[in-house]
Amino acid sequence: MSDSWRFIPPVFNASAPKARRRVSFAAAIAAFATAMCFIGGCSEQKAAAGPPLVEIAPVVQKDVPIVREWVATLTGLVNAQIRAQVSGYLVKQLYGNGDYVKKGAPLFQLDNRTFLAAVDQASGNLAQAKADLQKAQAQLGKTQLDVDRYTPLAKQGAISQQELDDAVQANLAAKGQVAAAKAAIDASTAALESANLNLGYATVVAPIDGVAGISNAQVGDFVGPQSANALTTISTVDPILANITPSEQDYYRAVRAAAKAGQTDAQAISKLVWELELTDGTIYPEKGRFYALNREVNIQTGAILVQLEFPNPGRMLRPGGFGNIRSVVTVEKGALLVPQRAVTDVQGKYLVAVVGADNKVTIRPVDAGEKVGTMWVIKEGLHPGDRVVAEGTQKVQEGLLVNPKPFEEPATANSTKGGIQ
């Protein structure tokens, strides 16, 4: 076909008034018919050859499960980054890369000699503080005896008031020394506890049960809390989480449907059954369940994060993996279905060629809904039992007499995922 006969469909304006939209639909139908005439040919020779052969399919009405599918990324239920809490040289790796480790299992050993010395020093300081307390308490005992002895003597005039005042001041000073010695003991005790903690931190242990990743540090590296990279990461993989990102529109539809049923969004999502298809095309045997709905819509993607939880007893699934998540989100009652190839898209408006009882073609605008396998749900424009052209749409035009025969779905299309069961 030459470029001079190329069909340019009319432009539709969804915001136009209904009268103008009817004109637009009429124009679309006329343009569709004209295009079909150009493609199929409308010459007298064609007409003389008899009505064109087309394949037709009846409009089927049935309850249809609506299946949604999203790409999923896998992540651990907990992903703990393991970092050194004290600075030191790494002297030993105590686990095998990729091993399953239990909570409390040792992972790395730092050079602990500095920390042992700090413990010894703190222990010495504590012992000194305790000795100072004993000395201060002894001094307090002497000054208290002086005060007790001088008080009646001063009243009798046997000693001067100055001597009694000096004894009282010395007693007060001794009490202060006792208090200071006790505070020194508290400080020394805290320093010893801190030194012991640091000594314990020299052995890095697993905070959770999970699979430990390959170490990012090597023996001899100087590591610490400020190191750029974590020593390793441990992930809890049984159960494992699958992250999907439904669109904001999908979320609103779910919220409205849940509100009609008197449920919250989380309650509605939690009732769905989730199926995971792995990247090799196999279906994971365990079914997923709702775990969490994020608080926000991503402003860059317009999607909201939903997390699903899958049992993973054999630890086959690993964080970072991909898959496809499917779920029957609703059942559309009494849906009208036609083969997808029967629907023609003309700049966002959908047209279907309907064959009447007299085998003449009528071009109808339709409101198309969900695609289900090889079929398409039609919301408006058709009725149960209508016959639509599924093969040979390029041959038809408004009012054309056709020779219909039953449509047969290609064998390859019958196996399409998500088809009607």
Tab-separated table of C-alpha atoms in Angstrom:
chain	number	residue	atom	x	y	z
A	1	MET	CA	0.000	0.000	0.000
A	2	SER	CA	1.451	3.417	-0.936
A	3	ASP	CA	1.941	6.174	1.601
A	4	SER	CA	-0.757	8.233	-0.115
A	5	TRP	CA	-3.397	5.777	1.106
A	6	ARG	CA	-2.152	5.585	4.680
A	7	PHE	CA	-5.028	5.796	7.203
A	8	ILE	CA	-4.803	8.591	9.769
A	9	PRO	CA	-7.530	8.085	12.402
A	10	PRO	CA	-9.354	11.042	13.895
A	11	VAL	CA	-8.245	12.482	17.208
A	12	PHE	CA	-10.581	11.887	20.161
A	13	ASN	CA	-11.099	14.279	23.034
A	14	ALA	CA	-12.311	12.420	26.147
A	15	SER	CA	-13.233	15.692	27.834
A	16	ALA	CA	-15.567	16.841	25.034
A	17	PRO	CA	-19.367	16.994	25.627
A	18	LYS	CA	-21.408	13.867	24.956
A	19	ALA	CA	-22.822	15.230	21.685
A	20	ARG	CA	-19.339	15.924	20.377
A	21	ARG	CA	-18.161	12.495	21.563
A	22	ARG	CA	-21.002	10.867	19.597
A	23	VAL	CA	-19.801	12.726	16.547
A	24	SER	CA	-16.252	11.564	17.327
A	25	PHE	CA	-17.387	7.955	17.625
A	26	ALA	CA	-19.273	8.275	14.336
A	27	ALA	CA	-16.182	9.739	12.745
A	28	ALA	CA	-14.110	6.908	14.197
A	29	ILE	CA	-16.482	4.323	12.811
A	30	ALA	CA	-16.446	5.993	9.398
A	31	ALA	CA	-12.675	6.212	9.478
A	32	PHE	CA	-12.450	2.574	10.564
A	33	ALA	CA	-14.717	1.549	7.691
A	34	THR	CA	-12.718	3.648	5.238
A	35	ALA	CA	-9.470	2.138	6.480
A	36	MET	CA	-10.876	-1.366	6.143
A	37	CYS	CA	-11.967	-0.502	2.629
A	38	PHE	CA	-8.482	0.683	1.753
A	39	ILE	CA	-6.899	-2.378	3.328
A	40	GLY	CA	-9.327	-5.004	2.095
A	41	GLY	CA	-10.274	-3.287	-1.157
A	42	CYS	CA	-13.743	-2.087	-2.215
A	43	SER	CA	-13.531	-2.526	-5.973
A	44	GLU	CA	-16.339	-3.967	-8.011
A	45	GLN	CA	-14.134	-6.946	-8.767
A	46	LYS	CA	-13.865	-7.730	-5.000
A	47	ALA	CA	-17.611	-7.377	-4.522
A	48	ALA	CA	-18.287	-9.649	-7.479
A	49	ALA	CA	-16.169	-12.341	-5.833
A	50	GLY	CA	-18.795	-12.734	-3.084
A	51	PRO	CA	-18.904	-11.861	0.638
A	52	PRO	CA	-15.505	-12.022	2.351
A	53	LEU	CA	-14.848	-14.936	4.689
A	54	VAL	CA	-14.416	-13.931	8.336
A	55	GLU	CA	-14.172	-15.835	11.597
A	56	ILE	CA	-16.638	-14.880	14.300
A	57	ALA	CA	-16.847	-15.584	18.015
A	58	PRO	CA	-19.863	-15.214	20.291
A	59	VAL	CA	-19.838	-12.754	23.177
A	60	VAL	CA	-19.554	-14.971	26.256
A	61	GLN	CA	-20.932	-14.005	29.655
A	62	LYS	CA	-19.384	-15.578	32.769
A	63	ASP	CA	-17.774	-14.810	36.113
A	64	VAL	CA	-14.146	-13.929	35.524
A	65	PRO	CA	-11.305	-13.966	38.096
A	66	ILE	CA	-9.240	-10.824	37.625
A	67	VAL	CA	-5.560	-11.637	38.048
A	68	ARG	CA	-2.933	-8.992	38.732
A	69	GLU	CA	0.776	-9.588	38.255
A	70	TRP	CA	3.784	-7.649	39.525
A	71	VAL	CA	7.534	-8.037	39.393
A	72	ALA	CA	8.842	-8.959	42.847
A	73	THR	CA	12.244	-8.594	44.487
A	74	LEU	CA	13.160	-10.816	47.408
A	75	THR	CA	14.656	-9.582	50.646
A	76	GLY	CA	15.335	-11.073	54.052
A	77	LEU	CA	12.805	-10.672	56.831
A	78	VAL	CA	15.715	-9.108	58.761
A	79	ASN	CA	18.926	-7.942	57.069
A	80	ALA	CA	21.468	-7.184	59.784
A	81	GLN	CA	24.631	-5.376	58.773
A	82	ILE	CA	27.434	-6.606	61.007
A	83	ARG	CA	29.883	-3.890	62.034
A	84	ALA	CA	32.696	-3.761	64.552
A	85	GLN	CA	31.692	-1.833	67.660
A	86	VAL	CA	35.314	-1.185	68.634
A	87	SER	CA	38.365	-0.415	66.544
A	88	GLY	CA	41.119	-2.941	66.055
A	89	TYR	CA	42.932	-5.277	63.705
A	90	LEU	CA	40.975	-8.249	62.390
A	91	VAL	CA	42.910	-11.380	63.322
A	92	LYS	CA	40.443	-14.160	62.490
A	93	GLN	CA	37.220	-14.956	60.614
A	94	LEU	CA	35.261	-17.490	62.646
A	95	TYR	CA	32.501	-18.486	60.202
A	96	GLY	CA	32.362	-19.850	56.673
A	97	ASN	CA	31.196	-17.467	53.959
A	98	GLY	CA	27.548	-18.168	53.196
A	99	ASP	CA	27.037	-20.330	56.302
A	100	TYR	CA	23.813	-20.464	58.244
A	101	VAL	CA	24.665	-19.100	61.694
A	102	LYS	CA	22.790	-19.056	64.983
A	103	LYS	CA	22.286	-16.014	67.201
A	104	GLY	CA	25.371	-15.480	69.377
A	105	ALA	CA	27.722	-17.457	67.114
A	106	PRO	CA	31.193	-15.809	66.834
A	107	LEU	CA	31.882	-14.318	63.412
A	108	PHE	CA	35.118	-12.296	63.690
A	109	GLN	CA	37.911	-11.888	66.213
A	110	LEU	CA	39.759	-8.588	66.648
A	111	ASP	CA	43.128	-8.214	68.329
A	112	ASN	CA	42.057	-7.999	71.980
A	113	ARG	CA	45.355	-7.256	73.724
A	114	THR	CA	44.594	-3.553	74.045
A	115	PHE	CA	41.204	-4.354	75.533
A	116	LEU	CA	42.704	-6.868	77.987
A	117	ALA	CA	45.143	-4.197	79.157
A	118	ALA	CA	42.277	-1.755	79.596
A	119	VAL	CA	40.447	-4.308	81.734
A	120	ASP	CA	43.520	-4.813	83.891
A	121	GLN	CA	43.977	-1.064	84.311
A	122	ALA	CA	40.327	-0.574	85.223
A	123	SER	CA	40.558	-3.422	87.730
A	124	GLY	CA	43.611	-1.762	89.343
A	125	ASN	CA	41.857	1.583	89.525
A	126	LEU	CA	38.872	-0.039	91.195
A	127	ALA	CA	41.106	-1.732	93.776
A	128	GLN	CA	42.841	1.595	94.484
A	129	ALA	CA	39.490	3.319	94.900
A	130	LYS	CA	38.361	0.682	97.373
A	131	ALA	CA	41.609	1.102	99.365
A	132	ASP	CA	41.121	4.886	99.383
A	133	LEU	CA	37.612	4.361	100.707
A	134	GLN	CA	38.907	2.257	103.578
A	135	LYS	CA	41.512	4.902	104.408
A	136	ALA	CA	38.914	7.648	104.281
A	137	GLN	CA	36.546	5.665	106.486
A	138	ALA	CA	39.320	5.124	109.052
A	139	GLN	CA	40.082	8.827	109.097
A	140	LEU	CA	36.386	9.560	109.511
A	141	GLY	CA	36.252	7.215	112.477
A	142	LYS	CA	39.079	9.117	114.223
A	143	THR	CA	37.583	12.545	113.581
A	144	GLN	CA	34.188	11.390	114.749
A	145	LEU	CA	35.743	10.147	118.030
A	146	ASP	CA	37.432	13.529	118.514
A	147	VAL	CA	34.131	15.352	118.053
A	148	ASP	CA	32.341	12.994	120.443
A	149	ARG	CA	35.099	13.447	123.094
A	150	TYR	CA	35.575	17.227	122.728
A	151	THR	CA	31.892	18.167	122.836
A	152	PRO	CA	31.297	17.544	126.613
A	153	LEU	CA	34.753	18.921	127.494
A	154	ALA	CA	33.988	22.147	125.691
A	155	LYS	CA	30.737	22.474	127.587
A	156	GLN	CA	32.662	22.025	130.890
A	157	GLY	CA	35.273	24.544	129.803
A	158	ALA	CA	38.029	21.924	129.947
A	159	ILE	CA	38.981	22.752	126.337
A	160	SER	CA	38.489	25.805	124.250
A	161	GLN	CA	35.673	26.202	121.763
A	162	GLN	CA	38.331	26.573	119.037
A	163	GLU	CA	39.584	23.039	119.658
A	164	LEU	CA	36.053	21.686	119.320
A	165	ASP	CA	35.469	23.649	116.113
A	166	ASP	CA	38.689	22.269	114.634
A	167	ALA	CA	37.586	18.715	115.463
A	168	VAL	CA	34.192	19.290	113.851
A	169	GLN	CA	35.780	20.676	110.672
A	170	ALA	CA	38.179	17.759	110.488
A	171	ASN	CA	35.237	15.366	110.821
A	172	LEU	CA	33.370	17.086	108.008
A	173	ALA	CA	36.471	16.883	105.783
A	174	ALA	CA	36.771	13.167	106.574
A	175	LYS	CA	33.145	12.634	105.557
A	176	GLY	CA	33.838	14.388	102.270
A	177	GLN	CA	36.809	12.115	101.637
A	178	VAL	CA	34.624	9.064	102.245
A	179	ALA	CA	32.029	10.344	99.781
A	180	ALA	CA	34.746	11.071	97.209
A	181	ALA	CA	36.193	7.591	97.682
A	182	LYS	CA	32.759	6.032	97.105
A	183	ALA	CA	32.305	8.100	93.941
A	184	ALA	CA	35.736	6.968	92.762
A	185	ILE	CA	34.653	3.375	93.305
A	186	ASP	CA	31.508	3.944	91.227
A	187	ALA	CA	33.561	5.532	88.429
A	188	SER	CA	36.133	2.754	88.539
A	189	THR	CA	33.366	0.138	88.468
A	190	ALA	CA	31.817	1.772	85.396
A	191	ALA	CA	35.231	1.966	83.698
A	192	LEU	CA	35.777	-1.729	84.383
A	193	GLU	CA	32.372	-2.598	82.946
A	194	SER	CA	33.143	-0.509	79.841
A	195	ALA	CA	36.519	-2.198	79.455
A	196	ASN	CA	34.880	-5.604	79.749
A	197	LEU	CA	32.261	-4.620	77.154
A	198	ASN	CA	34.962	-3.512	74.734
A	199	LEU	CA	36.798	-6.755	75.365
A	200	GLY	CA	33.597	-8.612	74.548
A	201	TYR	CA	33.089	-6.523	71.405
A	202	ALA	CA	36.491	-7.691	70.200
A	203	THR	CA	34.652	-10.903	69.347
A	204	VAL	CA	31.950	-9.998	66.810
A	205	VAL	CA	28.914	-12.290	67.181
A	206	ALA	CA	25.744	-12.862	65.172
A	207	PRO	CA	22.764	-10.858	66.492
A	208	ILE	CA	20.182	-13.082	64.729
A	209	ASP	CA	19.742	-16.508	63.159
A	210	GLY	CA	20.276	-16.367	59.413
A	211	VAL	CA	22.503	-16.789	56.384
A	212	ALA	CA	25.776	-14.861	56.641
A	213	GLY	CA	27.127	-13.301	53.489
A	214	ILE	CA	30.665	-13.349	52.145
A	215	SER	CA	32.934	-11.268	54.355
A	216	ASN	CA	33.818	-7.761	53.196
A	217	ALA	CA	36.905	-7.623	55.428
A	218	GLN	CA	40.108	-9.631	55.377
A	219	VAL	CA	42.403	-10.737	58.163
A	220	GLY	CA	44.787	-7.882	58.909
A	221	ASP	CA	42.322	-5.106	58.085
A	222	PHE	CA	41.883	-2.337	60.630
A	223	VAL	CA	38.149	-2.123	61.243
A	224	GLY	CA	35.898	-0.123	63.500
A	225	PRO	CA	32.526	1.605	63.891
A	226	GLN	CA	33.452	4.194	61.256
A	227	SER	CA	34.469	1.680	58.587
A	228	ALA	CA	32.838	2.386	55.222
A	229	ASN	CA	31.613	-1.172	54.702
A	230	ALA	CA	29.969	-3.613	57.064
A	231	LEU	CA	32.001	-6.711	57.906
A	232	THR	CA	29.187	-8.861	56.497
A	233	THR	CA	25.391	-9.073	56.382
A	234	ILE	CA	23.162	-11.706	57.942
A	235	SER	CA	19.672	-12.226	56.513
A	236	THR	CA	16.764	-14.083	58.013
A	237	VAL	CA	15.455	-16.061	55.027
A	238	ASP	CA	12.782	-18.292	56.561
A	239	PRO	CA	10.371	-16.713	56.058
A	240	ILE	CA	11.524	-14.440	53.245
A	241	LEU	CA	9.859	-11.277	51.991
A	242	ALA	CA	8.820	-10.418	48.434
A	243	ASN	CA	8.510	-6.705	47.618
A	244	ILE	CA	5.995	-5.620	44.986
A	245	THR	CA	5.025	-2.091	43.955
A	246	PRO	CA	1.392	-1.755	42.835
A	247	SER	CA	0.476	1.552	41.271
A	248	GLU	CA	-1.320	4.255	43.172
A	249	GLN	CA	-4.393	3.562	41.008
A	250	ASP	CA	-4.350	-0.132	41.962
A	251	TYR	CA	-4.116	0.891	45.606
A	252	TYR	CA	-7.114	3.222	45.349
A	253	ARG	CA	-9.179	0.514	43.669
A	254	ALA	CA	-8.300	-1.876	46.495
A	255	VAL	CA	-9.163	0.724	49.138
A	256	ARG	CA	-12.566	1.445	47.582
A	257	ALA	CA	-13.366	-2.248	47.255
A	258	ALA	CA	-12.313	-2.815	50.869
A	259	ALA	CA	-14.455	0.112	52.053
A	260	LYS	CA	-17.513	-1.361	50.320
A	261	ALA	CA	-16.864	-4.617	52.163
A	262	GLY	CA	-16.417	-2.786	55.483
A	263	GLN	CA	-12.703	-3.600	55.684
A	264	THR	CA	-9.443	-1.705	55.900
A	265	ASP	CA	-6.969	-1.841	53.034
A	266	ALA	CA	-4.671	-4.147	55.021
A	267	GLN	CA	-7.546	-6.486	55.882
A	268	ALA	CA	-8.559	-6.750	52.231
A	269	ILE	CA	-5.002	-7.402	51.067
A	270	SER	CA	-4.412	-9.976	53.808
A	271	LYS	CA	-7.214	-12.160	52.411
A	272	LEU	CA	-5.563	-12.518	49.016
A	273	VAL	CA	-3.554	-15.604	48.070
A	274	TRP	CA	-0.211	-14.831	46.447
A	275	GLU	CA	1.652	-17.042	43.961
A	276	LEU	CA	5.337	-16.649	43.135
A	277	GLU	CA	6.728	-17.540	39.723
A	278	LEU	CA	10.506	-17.896	39.737
A	279	THR	CA	12.802	-16.633	37.001
A	280	ASP	CA	13.142	-20.144	35.544
A	281	GLY	CA	9.391	-20.243	34.931
A	282	THR	CA	8.537	-22.641	37.769
A	283	ILE	CA	5.902	-21.887	40.383
A	284	TYR	CA	7.173	-21.762	43.947
A	285	PRO	CA	5.268	-24.409	45.947
A	286	GLU	CA	4.567	-22.221	48.991
A	287	LYS	CA	1.859	-19.568	48.948
A	288	GLY	CA	2.527	-16.087	50.250
A	289	ARG	CA	0.606	-13.953	52.705
A	290	PHE	CA	0.400	-10.230	53.309
A	291	TYR	CA	3.112	-8.851	55.593
A	292	ALA	CA	3.188	-5.040	55.392
A	293	LEU	CA	1.928	-2.014	53.463
A	294	ASN	CA	4.252	0.976	53.307
A	295	ARG	CA	3.162	4.344	54.665
A	296	GLU	CA	3.841	6.349	51.500
A	297	VAL	CA	3.557	6.445	47.732
A	298	ASN	CA	6.906	6.809	45.991
A	299	ILE	CA	6.842	10.291	44.446
A	300	GLN	CA	9.158	9.209	41.616
A	301	THR	CA	7.359	6.024	40.538
A	302	GLY	CA	3.807	6.628	41.750
A	303	ALA	CA	3.817	3.180	43.369
A	304	ILE	CA	3.369	1.923	46.924
A	305	LEU	CA	5.467	-0.820	48.482
A	306	VAL	CA	3.699	-4.001	49.585
A	307	GLN	CA	5.615	-6.796	51.322
A	308	LEU	CA	4.527	-10.426	51.158
A	309	GLU	CA	5.841	-13.229	53.339
A	310	PHE	CA	6.731	-16.646	51.890
A	311	PRO	CA	7.797	-19.717	53.882
A	312	ASN	CA	11.305	-20.760	52.842
A	313	PRO	CA	12.134	-23.924	54.822
A	314	GLY	CA	14.810	-25.145	52.416
A	315	ARG	CA	16.348	-21.647	52.142
A	316	MET	CA	16.137	-21.939	48.359
A	317	LEU	CA	14.992	-18.331	47.984
A	318	ARG	CA	17.701	-15.759	48.664
A	319	PRO	CA	17.649	-11.978	49.116
A	320	GLY	CA	18.098	-10.086	45.870
A	321	GLY	CA	16.216	-12.662	43.791
A	322	PHE	CA	13.465	-11.775	41.330
A	323	GLY	CA	10.143	-13.318	40.397
A	324	ASN	CA	6.593	-12.568	39.343
A	325	ILE	CA	3.805	-12.323	41.893
A	326	ARG	CA	0.230	-13.129	40.883
A	327	SER	CA	-3.011	-12.948	42.795
A	328	VAL	CA	-6.719	-13.070	42.005
A	329	VAL	CA	-7.671	-9.631	43.273
A	330	THR	CA	-11.392	-9.824	42.483
A	331	VAL	CA	-14.026	-11.788	40.565
A	332	GLU	CA	-16.003	-9.821	37.979
A	333	LYS	CA	-19.517	-11.206	37.959
A	334	GLY	CA	-21.270	-11.752	34.616
A	335	ALA	CA	-18.467	-10.248	32.563
A	336	LEU	CA	-18.817	-10.084	28.781
A	337	LEU	CA	-15.810	-11.583	26.997
A	338	VAL	CA	-14.531	-11.401	23.429
A	339	PRO	CA	-11.195	-12.467	21.929
A	340	GLN	CA	-8.610	-9.721	22.212
A	341	ARG	CA	-8.013	-9.773	18.455
A	342	ALA	CA	-11.657	-8.770	17.920
A	343	VAL	CA	-11.012	-5.339	19.483
A	344	THR	CA	-9.447	-2.573	17.400
A	345	ASP	CA	-7.750	0.326	19.183
A	346	VAL	CA	-8.169	3.653	17.370
A	347	GLN	CA	-6.268	6.283	19.359
A	348	GLY	CA	-7.453	4.989	22.716
A	349	LYS	CA	-11.015	4.294	21.576
A	350	TYR	CA	-12.036	0.685	21.013
A	351	LEU	CA	-14.135	-0.609	18.110
A	352	VAL	CA	-15.637	-4.055	17.477
A	353	ALA	CA	-17.156	-5.407	14.251
A	354	VAL	CA	-20.460	-7.152	15.068
A	355	VAL	CA	-22.080	-9.546	12.579
A	356	GLY	CA	-25.886	-9.437	12.683
A	357	ALA	CA	-28.394	-12.178	11.923
A	358	ASP	CA	-28.368	-11.048	8.289
A	359	ASN	CA	-24.558	-11.475	8.211
A	360	LYS	CA	-24.080	-7.750	7.782
A	361	VAL	CA	-21.390	-5.915	9.754
A	362	THR	CA	-22.006	-3.154	12.270
A	363	ILE	CA	-19.014	-1.262	13.718
A	364	ARG	CA	-19.612	-0.525	17.416
A	365	PRO	CA	-17.632	1.525	19.917
A	366	VAL	CA	-17.100	-0.399	23.159
A	367	ASP	CA	-15.790	0.261	26.658
A	368	ALA	CA	-13.009	-2.293	27.194
A	369	GLY	CA	-12.006	-3.456	30.650
A	370	GLU	CA	-9.522	-6.062	31.886
A	371	LYS	CA	-7.586	-8.462	29.669
A	372	VAL	CA	-7.919	-12.052	30.878
A	373	GLY	CA	-5.684	-14.514	29.052
A	374	THR	CA	-6.552	-14.211	25.353
A	375	MET	CA	-9.927	-12.599	26.101
A	376	TRP	CA	-10.994	-9.049	26.793
A	377	VAL	CA	-13.706	-7.936	29.187
A	378	ILE	CA	-16.167	-5.549	27.519
A	379	LYS	CA	-18.020	-3.279	29.942
A	380	GLU	CA	-20.354	-1.542	27.482
A	381	GLY	CA	-21.304	-1.771	23.813
A	382	LEU	CA	-22.034	-5.499	23.445
A	383	HIS	CA	-24.635	-8.008	24.608
A	384	PRO	CA	-24.448	-11.731	25.407
A	385	GLY	CA	-24.725	-13.761	22.220
A	386	ASP	CA	-23.518	-10.998	19.871
A	387	ARG	CA	-21.220	-12.310	17.171
A	388	VAL	CA	-17.988	-10.378	16.736
A	389	VAL	CA	-15.354	-10.631	14.019
A	390	ALA	CA	-12.242	-12.181	15.581
A	391	GLU	CA	-10.333	-12.943	12.392
A	392	GLY	CA	-10.581	-10.864	9.219
A	393	THR	CA	-11.302	-7.451	10.712
A	394	GLN	CA	-9.209	-5.928	7.934
A	395	LYS	CA	-11.815	-7.107	5.407
A	396	VAL	CA	-14.910	-5.560	6.944
A	397	GLN	CA	-16.679	-2.232	6.880
A	398	GLU	CA	-19.990	-0.822	8.052
A	399	GLY	CA	-22.913	-2.594	6.375
A	400	LEU	CA	-20.747	-5.130	4.520
A	401	LEU	CA	-22.219	-8.594	3.929
A	402	VAL	CA	-19.772	-11.268	5.120
A	403	ASN	CA	-19.492	-15.048	5.079
A	404	PRO	CA	-18.945	-16.004	8.741
A	405	LYS	CA	-17.468	-19.176	10.145
A	406	PRO	CA	-16.618	-20.086	13.776
A	407	PHE	CA	-13.395	-18.654	15.170
A	408	GLU	CA	-10.724	-21.064	16.363
A	409	GLU	CA	-8.171	-19.797	18.881
A	410	PRO	CA	-4.565	-20.570	17.829
A	411	ALA	CA	-3.099	-23.433	19.829
A	412	THR	CA	-0.194	-21.311	21.115
A	413	ALA	CA	-2.571	-18.766	22.615
A	414	ASN	CA	-4.486	-21.352	24.626
A	415	SER	CA	-1.531	-21.811	26.935
A	416	THR	CA	-1.202	-18.121	27.727
A	417	LYS	CA	-0.777	-17.458	31.459
A	418	GLY	CA	-3.698	-16.002	33.298
A	419	GLY	CA	-6.297	-17.469	30.907
A	420	ILE	CA	-9.848	-18.197	31.938
A	421	GLN	CA	-10.147	-21.496	33.740
